[in-house]
Coordinates of C-alpha atoms in Angstrom, one line a residue:
X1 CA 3.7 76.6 20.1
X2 CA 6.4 76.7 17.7
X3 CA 6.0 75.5 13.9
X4 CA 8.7 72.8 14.4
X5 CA 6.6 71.2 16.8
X6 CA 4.9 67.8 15.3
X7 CA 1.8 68.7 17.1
X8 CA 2.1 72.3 15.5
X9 CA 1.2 70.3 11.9
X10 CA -1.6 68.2 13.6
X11 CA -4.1 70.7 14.3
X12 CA -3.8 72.7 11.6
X13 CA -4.3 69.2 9.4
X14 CA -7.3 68.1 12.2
X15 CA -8.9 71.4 11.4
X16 CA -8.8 71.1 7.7
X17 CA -10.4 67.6 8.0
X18 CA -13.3 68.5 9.9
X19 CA -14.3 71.3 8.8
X20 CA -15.9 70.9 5.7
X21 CA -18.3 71.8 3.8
X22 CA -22.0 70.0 4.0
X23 CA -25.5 70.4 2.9
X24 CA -28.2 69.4 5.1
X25 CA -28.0 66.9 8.1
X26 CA -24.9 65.1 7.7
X27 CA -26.1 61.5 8.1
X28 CA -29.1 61.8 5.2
X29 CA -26.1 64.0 3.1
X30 CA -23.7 60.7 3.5
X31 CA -27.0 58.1 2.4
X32 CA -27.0 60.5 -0.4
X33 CA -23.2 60.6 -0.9
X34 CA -22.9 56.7 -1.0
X35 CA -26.1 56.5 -3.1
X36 CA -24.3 59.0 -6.3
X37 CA -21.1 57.4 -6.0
X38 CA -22.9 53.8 -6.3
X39 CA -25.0 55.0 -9.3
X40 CA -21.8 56.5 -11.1
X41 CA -20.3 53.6 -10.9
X42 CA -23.8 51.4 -12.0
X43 CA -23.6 53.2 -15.0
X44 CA -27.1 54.3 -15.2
X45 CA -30.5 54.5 -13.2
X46 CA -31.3 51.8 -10.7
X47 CA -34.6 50.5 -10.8
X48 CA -34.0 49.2 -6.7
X49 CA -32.6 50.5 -4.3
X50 CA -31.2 49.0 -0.7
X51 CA -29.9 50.9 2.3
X52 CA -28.7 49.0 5.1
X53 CA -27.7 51.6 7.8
X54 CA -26.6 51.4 11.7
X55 CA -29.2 52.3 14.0
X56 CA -27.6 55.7 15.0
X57 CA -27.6 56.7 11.2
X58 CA -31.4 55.5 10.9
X59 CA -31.9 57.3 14.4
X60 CA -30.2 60.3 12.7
X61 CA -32.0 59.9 9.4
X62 CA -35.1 59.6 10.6
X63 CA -36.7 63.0 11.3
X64 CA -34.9 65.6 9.6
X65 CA -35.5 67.0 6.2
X66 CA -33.3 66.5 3.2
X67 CA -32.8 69.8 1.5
X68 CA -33.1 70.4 -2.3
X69 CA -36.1 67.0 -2.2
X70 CA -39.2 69.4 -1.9
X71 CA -39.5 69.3 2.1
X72 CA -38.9 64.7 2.4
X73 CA -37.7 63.2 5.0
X74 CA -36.1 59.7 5.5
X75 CA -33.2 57.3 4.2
X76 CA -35.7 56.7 1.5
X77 CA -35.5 60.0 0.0
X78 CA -31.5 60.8 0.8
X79 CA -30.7 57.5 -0.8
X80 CA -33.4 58.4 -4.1
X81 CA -32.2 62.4 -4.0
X82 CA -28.4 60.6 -4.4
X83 CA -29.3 58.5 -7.5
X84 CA -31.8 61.1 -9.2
X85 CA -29.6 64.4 -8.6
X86 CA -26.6 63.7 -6.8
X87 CA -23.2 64.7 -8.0
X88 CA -20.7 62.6 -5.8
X89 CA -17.9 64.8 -6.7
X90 CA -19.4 67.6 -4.6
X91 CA -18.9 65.1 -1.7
X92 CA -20.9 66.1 1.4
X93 CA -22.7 69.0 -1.0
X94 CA -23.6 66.2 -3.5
X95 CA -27.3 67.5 -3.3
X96 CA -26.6 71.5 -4.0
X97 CA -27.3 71.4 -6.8
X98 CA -30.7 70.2 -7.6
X99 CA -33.0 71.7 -9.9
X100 CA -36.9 72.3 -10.0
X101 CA -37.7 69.5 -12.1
X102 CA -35.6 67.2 -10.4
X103 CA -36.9 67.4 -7.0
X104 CA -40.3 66.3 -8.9
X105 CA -37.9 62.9 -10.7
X106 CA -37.2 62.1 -6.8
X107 CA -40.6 61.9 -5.6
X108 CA -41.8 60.4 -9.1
X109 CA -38.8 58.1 -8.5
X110 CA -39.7 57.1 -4.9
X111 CA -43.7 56.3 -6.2
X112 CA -42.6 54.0 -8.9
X113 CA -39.2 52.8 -7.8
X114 CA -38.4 49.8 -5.0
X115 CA -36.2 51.8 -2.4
X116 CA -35.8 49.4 0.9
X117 CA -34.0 50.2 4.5
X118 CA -32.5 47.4 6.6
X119 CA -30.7 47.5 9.4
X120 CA -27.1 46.5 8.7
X121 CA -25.1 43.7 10.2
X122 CA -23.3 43.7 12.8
X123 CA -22.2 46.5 15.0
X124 CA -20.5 49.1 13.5
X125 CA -21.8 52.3 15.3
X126 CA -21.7 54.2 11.5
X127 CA -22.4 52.1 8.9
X128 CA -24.0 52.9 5.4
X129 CA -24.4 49.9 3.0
X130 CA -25.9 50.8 -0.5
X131 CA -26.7 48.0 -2.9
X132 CA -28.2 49.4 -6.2
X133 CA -29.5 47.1 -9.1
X134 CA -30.4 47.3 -12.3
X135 CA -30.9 44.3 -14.6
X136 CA -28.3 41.8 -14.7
X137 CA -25.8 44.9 -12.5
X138 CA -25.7 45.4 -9.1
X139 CA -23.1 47.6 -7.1
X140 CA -22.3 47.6 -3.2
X141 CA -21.0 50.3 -1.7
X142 CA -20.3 50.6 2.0
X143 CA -19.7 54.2 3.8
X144 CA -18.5 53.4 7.3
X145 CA -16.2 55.2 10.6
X146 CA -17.6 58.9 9.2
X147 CA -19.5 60.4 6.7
X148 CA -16.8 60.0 3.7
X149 CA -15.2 57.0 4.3
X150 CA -16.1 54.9 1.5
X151 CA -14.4 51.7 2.9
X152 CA -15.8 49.0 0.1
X153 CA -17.1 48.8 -3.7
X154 CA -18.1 46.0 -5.9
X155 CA -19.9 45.7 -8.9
X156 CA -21.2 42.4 -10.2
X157 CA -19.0 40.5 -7.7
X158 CA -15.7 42.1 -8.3
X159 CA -14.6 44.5 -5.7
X160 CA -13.5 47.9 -7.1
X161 CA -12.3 49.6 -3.6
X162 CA -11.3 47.8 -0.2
X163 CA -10.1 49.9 2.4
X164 CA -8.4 49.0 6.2
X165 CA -10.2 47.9 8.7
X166 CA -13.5 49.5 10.0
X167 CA -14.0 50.2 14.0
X168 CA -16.8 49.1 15.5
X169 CA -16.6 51.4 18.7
X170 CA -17.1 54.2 15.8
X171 CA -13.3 55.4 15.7
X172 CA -12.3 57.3 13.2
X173 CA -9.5 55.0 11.0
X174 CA -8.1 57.1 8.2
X175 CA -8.0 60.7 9.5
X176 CA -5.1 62.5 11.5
X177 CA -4.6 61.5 15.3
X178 CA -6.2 63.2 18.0
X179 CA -4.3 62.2 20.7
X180 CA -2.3 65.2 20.5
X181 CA -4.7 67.2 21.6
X182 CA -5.1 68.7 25.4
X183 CA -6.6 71.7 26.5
X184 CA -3.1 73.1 27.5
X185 CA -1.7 72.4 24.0
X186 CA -4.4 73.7 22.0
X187 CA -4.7 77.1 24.2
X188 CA -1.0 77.5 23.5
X189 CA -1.5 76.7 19.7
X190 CA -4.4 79.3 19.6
X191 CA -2.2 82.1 21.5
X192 CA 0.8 81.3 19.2
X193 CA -0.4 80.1 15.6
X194 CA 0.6 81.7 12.3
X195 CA -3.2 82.9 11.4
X196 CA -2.3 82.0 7.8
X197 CA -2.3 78.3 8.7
X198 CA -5.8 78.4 9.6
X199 CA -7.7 81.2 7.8
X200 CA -8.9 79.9 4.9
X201 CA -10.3 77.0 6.8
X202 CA -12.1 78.5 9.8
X203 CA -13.2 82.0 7.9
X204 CA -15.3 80.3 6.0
X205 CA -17.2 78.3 8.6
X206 CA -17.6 82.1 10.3
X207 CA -18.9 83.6 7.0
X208 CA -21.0 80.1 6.4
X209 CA -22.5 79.3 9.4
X210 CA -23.3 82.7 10.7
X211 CA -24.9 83.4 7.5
X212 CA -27.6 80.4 8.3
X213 CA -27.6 81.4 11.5
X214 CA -29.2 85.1 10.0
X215 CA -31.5 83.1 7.8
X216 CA -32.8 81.5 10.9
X217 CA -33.6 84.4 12.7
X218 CA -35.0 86.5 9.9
X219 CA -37.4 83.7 8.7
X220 CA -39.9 80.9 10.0
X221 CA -37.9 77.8 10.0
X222 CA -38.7 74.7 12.2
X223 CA -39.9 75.3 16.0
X224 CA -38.4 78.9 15.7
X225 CA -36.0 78.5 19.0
X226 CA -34.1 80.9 18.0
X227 CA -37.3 83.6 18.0
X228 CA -38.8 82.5 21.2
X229 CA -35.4 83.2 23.1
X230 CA -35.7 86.8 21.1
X231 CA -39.3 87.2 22.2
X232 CA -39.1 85.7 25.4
X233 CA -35.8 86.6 27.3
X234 CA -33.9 89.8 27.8
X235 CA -31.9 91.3 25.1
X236 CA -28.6 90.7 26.2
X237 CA -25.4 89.4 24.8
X238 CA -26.2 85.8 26.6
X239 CA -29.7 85.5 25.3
X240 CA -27.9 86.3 21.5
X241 CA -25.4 84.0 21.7
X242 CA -28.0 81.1 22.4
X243 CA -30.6 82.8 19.9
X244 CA -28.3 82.5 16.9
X245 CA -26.9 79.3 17.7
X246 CA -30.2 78.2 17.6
X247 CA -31.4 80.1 14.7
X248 CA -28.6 78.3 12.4
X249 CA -30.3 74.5 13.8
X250 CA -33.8 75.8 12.9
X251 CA -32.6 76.3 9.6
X252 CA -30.6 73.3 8.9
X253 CA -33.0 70.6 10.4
X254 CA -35.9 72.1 8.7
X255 CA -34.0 71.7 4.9
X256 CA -32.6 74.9 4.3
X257 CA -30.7 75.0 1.5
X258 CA -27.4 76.9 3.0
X259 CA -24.3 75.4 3.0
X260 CA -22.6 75.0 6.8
X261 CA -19.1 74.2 7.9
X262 CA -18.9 70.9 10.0
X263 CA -17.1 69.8 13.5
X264 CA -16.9 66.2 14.3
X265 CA -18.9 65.3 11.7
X266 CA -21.7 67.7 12.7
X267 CA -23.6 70.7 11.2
X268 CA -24.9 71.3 14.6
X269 CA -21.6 71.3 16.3
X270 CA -20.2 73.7 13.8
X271 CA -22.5 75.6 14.3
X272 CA -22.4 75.3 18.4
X273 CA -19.0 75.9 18.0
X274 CA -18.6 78.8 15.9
X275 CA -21.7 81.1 15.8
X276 CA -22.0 81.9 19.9
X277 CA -18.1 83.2 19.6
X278 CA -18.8 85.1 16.6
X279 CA -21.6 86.9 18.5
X280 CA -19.7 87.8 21.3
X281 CA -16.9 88.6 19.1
X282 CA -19.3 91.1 17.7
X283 CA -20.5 92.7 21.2
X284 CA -16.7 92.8 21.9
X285 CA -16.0 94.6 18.7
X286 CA -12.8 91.9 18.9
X287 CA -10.4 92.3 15.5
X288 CA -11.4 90.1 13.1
X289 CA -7.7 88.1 13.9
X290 CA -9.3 87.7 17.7
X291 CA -12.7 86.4 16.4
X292 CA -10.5 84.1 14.2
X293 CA -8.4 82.9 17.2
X294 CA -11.3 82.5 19.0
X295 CA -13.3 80.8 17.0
X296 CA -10.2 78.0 16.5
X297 CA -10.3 77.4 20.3
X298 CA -14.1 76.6 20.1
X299 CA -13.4 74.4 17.0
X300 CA -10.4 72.4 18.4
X301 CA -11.9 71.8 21.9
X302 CA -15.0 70.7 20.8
X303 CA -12.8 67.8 18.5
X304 CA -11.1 67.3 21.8
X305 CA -14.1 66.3 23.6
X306 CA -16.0 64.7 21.2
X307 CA -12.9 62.4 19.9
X308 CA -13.2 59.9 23.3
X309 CA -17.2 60.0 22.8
X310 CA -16.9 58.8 18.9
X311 CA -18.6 60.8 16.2
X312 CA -22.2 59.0 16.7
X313 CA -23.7 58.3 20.7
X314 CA -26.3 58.9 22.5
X315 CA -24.5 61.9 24.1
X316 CA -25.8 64.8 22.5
X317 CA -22.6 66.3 20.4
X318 CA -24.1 70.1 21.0
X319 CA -22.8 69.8 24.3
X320 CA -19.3 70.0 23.8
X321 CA -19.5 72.2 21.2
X322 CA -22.0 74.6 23.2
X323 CA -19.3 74.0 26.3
X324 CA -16.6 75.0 24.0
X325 CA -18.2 78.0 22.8
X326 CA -18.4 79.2 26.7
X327 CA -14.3 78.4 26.4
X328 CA -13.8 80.3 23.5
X329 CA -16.0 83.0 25.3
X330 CA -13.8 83.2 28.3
X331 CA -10.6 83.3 26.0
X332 CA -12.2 86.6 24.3
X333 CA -12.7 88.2 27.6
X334 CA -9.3 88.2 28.3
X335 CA -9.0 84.1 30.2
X336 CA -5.9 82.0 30.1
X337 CA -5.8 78.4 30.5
X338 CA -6.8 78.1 33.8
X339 CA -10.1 80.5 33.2
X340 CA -11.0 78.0 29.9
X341 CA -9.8 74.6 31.9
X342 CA -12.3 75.8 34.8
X343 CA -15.2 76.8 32.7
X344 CA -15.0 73.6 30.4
X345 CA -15.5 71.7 33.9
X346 CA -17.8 73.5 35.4
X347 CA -20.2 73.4 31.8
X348 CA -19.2 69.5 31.4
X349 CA -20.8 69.2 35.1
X350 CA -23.9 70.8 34.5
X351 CA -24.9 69.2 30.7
X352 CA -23.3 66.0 30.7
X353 CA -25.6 63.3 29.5
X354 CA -28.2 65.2 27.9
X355 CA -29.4 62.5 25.2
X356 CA -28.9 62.4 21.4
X357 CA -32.5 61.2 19.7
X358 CA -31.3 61.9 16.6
X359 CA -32.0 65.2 14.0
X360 CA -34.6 66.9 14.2
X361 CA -35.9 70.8 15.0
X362 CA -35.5 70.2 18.6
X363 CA -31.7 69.8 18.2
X364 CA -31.9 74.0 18.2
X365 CA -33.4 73.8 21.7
X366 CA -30.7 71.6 22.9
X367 CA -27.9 73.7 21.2
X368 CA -29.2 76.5 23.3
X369 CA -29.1 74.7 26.4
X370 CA -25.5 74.0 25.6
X371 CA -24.1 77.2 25.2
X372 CA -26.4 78.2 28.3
X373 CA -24.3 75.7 29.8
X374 CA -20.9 77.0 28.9
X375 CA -22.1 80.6 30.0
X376 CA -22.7 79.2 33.0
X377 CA -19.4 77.5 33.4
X378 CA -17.8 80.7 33.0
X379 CA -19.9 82.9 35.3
X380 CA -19.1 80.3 37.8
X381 CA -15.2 81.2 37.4
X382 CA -15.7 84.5 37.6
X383 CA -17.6 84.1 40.9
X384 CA -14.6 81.7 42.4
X385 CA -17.0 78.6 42.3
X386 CA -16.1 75.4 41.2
X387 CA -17.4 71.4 41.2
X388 CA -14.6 69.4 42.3
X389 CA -12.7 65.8 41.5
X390 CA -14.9 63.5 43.0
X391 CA -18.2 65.3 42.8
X392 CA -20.2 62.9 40.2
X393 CA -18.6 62.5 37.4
X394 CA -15.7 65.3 37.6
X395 CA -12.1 64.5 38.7
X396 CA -9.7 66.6 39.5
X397 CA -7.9 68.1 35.8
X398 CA -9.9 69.2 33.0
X399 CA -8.4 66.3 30.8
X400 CA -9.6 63.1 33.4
X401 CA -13.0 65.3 33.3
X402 CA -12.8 65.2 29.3
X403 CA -12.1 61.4 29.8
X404 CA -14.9 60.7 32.1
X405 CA -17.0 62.1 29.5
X406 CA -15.2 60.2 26.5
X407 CA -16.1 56.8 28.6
X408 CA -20.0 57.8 29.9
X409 CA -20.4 58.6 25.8
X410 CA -18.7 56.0 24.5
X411 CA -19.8 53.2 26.9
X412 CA -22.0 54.1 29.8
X413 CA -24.5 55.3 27.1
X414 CA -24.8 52.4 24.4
X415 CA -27.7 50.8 25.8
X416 CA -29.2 54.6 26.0
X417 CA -28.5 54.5 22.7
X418 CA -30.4 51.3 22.0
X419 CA -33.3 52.2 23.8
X420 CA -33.6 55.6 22.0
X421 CA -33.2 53.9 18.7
X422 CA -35.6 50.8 19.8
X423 CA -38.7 53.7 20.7
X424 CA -37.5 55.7 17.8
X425 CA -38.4 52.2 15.8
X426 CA -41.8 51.3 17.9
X427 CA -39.7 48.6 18.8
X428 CA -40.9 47.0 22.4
X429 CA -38.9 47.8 25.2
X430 CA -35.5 45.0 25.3
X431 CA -36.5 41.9 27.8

């Protein structure tokens, strides 16, 4: 792909905007986020404390741990951890940098403090409403589309910030199109690309998220996924690449404290998408410029797949990273277009419609299930076997297969989605 080509520009720009930097879960770090930026501009500490939130962000919210808050869990504590300790400025690491002592002012805030969750109106699919009073002030601050939009703020009835409209379906208003991307394009892209354009942007995720992926394997974090496939599996390349993709979600939904590099909004699918490639990479002994290359693939076809799904569902997001990981896999091992089209099938096929119930330690099982998945997918090409167009959910073309996907995520699932959230909830069953 040459330079002067527009779509040239648009990955390179789509990379630098997803992946970023985060702390922690995304969806507690972006209750957090919203809550720091409300109190900076409140002035001072609030003595209440509302967050009205979607029910995929209170599904996502719900069972994870919030780093650098002394093991909490719960909007509760991302929204106090933003207005105790939270530096807005540090965006999606607003928490980082939280000392001893205050980790002790959150929970001492939480035990004396009015902090209340309610759902929020309407049906925004990622909505974050943060209403912080103290006296006669109140601010409003609404975080909606992805985890840094801030869309709306008011203080004391005059609005500070209105932005464009906010999609319902969970689109993604504000950031650079996607429709750009196809498999074909972004293989060419990877084969061709100026490494410059992109190295800044995807070393670090390599050096970041393979560095939480260590400190998953080395220590006792969550349900330890990443040490039962170690203890309980042969010691090959394909149980490694699903051990340390693993490892890295043990750490991160169990509150470590280590910085990762997001994909669609997703520690877990920057993760998926990077750490299994940097693995194999390794067995390889690929150039570091390969692992790079490589690495991009994952990144970019995971955005692919996940842009039709939107960036919250009850489709679990690890599966098109962990089917884009088996891509990239392929791509190292010498496959063209054809080999990547073929295996991103084939894993779509197999995994499709495993359910998101939000973040939590077993997302490390599911991550390894994914990559199992896009293993699979490429084993299968090797062999000559294929599902065809027509068989389930595949058609025939790796991109109406992507779109089939796009449309069981998007819509088949919302009332998945309901249901998880309603049982999340102990809500009774709809009806």
């Amino acid at each position: 792909m040459e330079k002067t080509d527009q779509r040239y520009h648009h990955f390179v720009q789509i990379l630098r905007e997803e992946l970023v930097p985060a702390m922690g879960c995304t969806e507690p770090i972006a209750i957090a986020y919203g809550a720091a930026k409300a109190r900076e501009v409140l002035g001072r500490l609030p003595e209440k404390i509302l967050v009205e939130a979607s029910g995929n962000i209170i599904k996502n919210v719900k069972s994870v741990v919030v780093p650098n808050t002394g093991g909490l869990k719960g909007i509760e504590a991302s929204a106090a951890a933003g207005v105790v300790a939270g530096d807005a400025g540090r965006i999606l690491e607003v928490i980082s940098q939280v000392t001893d002592p205050q980790k002790e002012e959150i929970r001492s805030y939480l035990e004396s403090h009015e902090v209340r969750v309610a759902p929020a109106p309407g049906d925004v699919i990622f909505d974050i409403i943060v209403t912080l009073t103290a006296g006669a002030d109140t601010v409003r601050l609404r975080i909606a589309d992805y985890h840094t939009n801030i869309v709306h703020i008011e203080k004391n009835g005059e609005i500070l910030l209105e932005a464009g409209a906010v999609a319902e379906a969970g689109g993604a208003a504000g950031l650079t199109d996607r429709s750009c991307l196809s498999v074909e394009a972004i293989v060419d892209f990877v084969n061709t690309c100026d490494l410059e354009d992109v190295r800044e942007t995807v070393q670090r995720q390599i050096d970041y998220n393979y560095a939480i992926a260590q400190e998953g394997i080395r220590n006792d974090w969550g349900a330890n996924i990443g040490k039962v496939l170690q203890a309980h599996y042969h010691d090959d390349i394909k149980t490694r690449v699903r051990a340390m993709a693993a490892a890295g979600s043990d750490a991160r939904m169990s509150g470590c404290e280590m910085p990762v590099i997001i994909v669609s909004g997703s520690g877990n699918q920057g993760i998926t998408a990077s750490v299994p490639v940097v693995e194999y990479a390794k067995y390889l002994e690929a150039d570091p410029e390969k692992t790079l290359r490589a690495v991009t693939l994952s990144d970019l076809l995971t955005i692919h797949m996940k842009t039709g799904i939107g960036r919250l569902s009850a489709y679990c997001g690890a599966v098109s990273a962990g089917c884009a990981a088996g891509a990239a896999i392929s791509w190292l091992n010498g496959g063209d277009y054809e080999t990547i089209a073929h295996t991103l099938v084939n894993a779509l096929a197999t995994i499709s419609g495993m359910i998101c119930d939000g973040a939590k330690p077993s997302c490390a099982a599911k991550i390894a299930a994914a990559v199992d998945a896009g293993l699979l997918g490429y084993s299968m090409y090797l062999s000559g076997r294929q599902f065809y167009g027509g068989e389930g959910i595949v058609s025939k073309g790796v991109e109406n297969t992507i779109a089939n996907i796009g449309r069981l995520g998007r819509l088949g699932m919302r009332e998945t989605d309901r249901e998880i959230i309603r049982i999340m909830t102990n809500q009774p069953p709809k009806g």
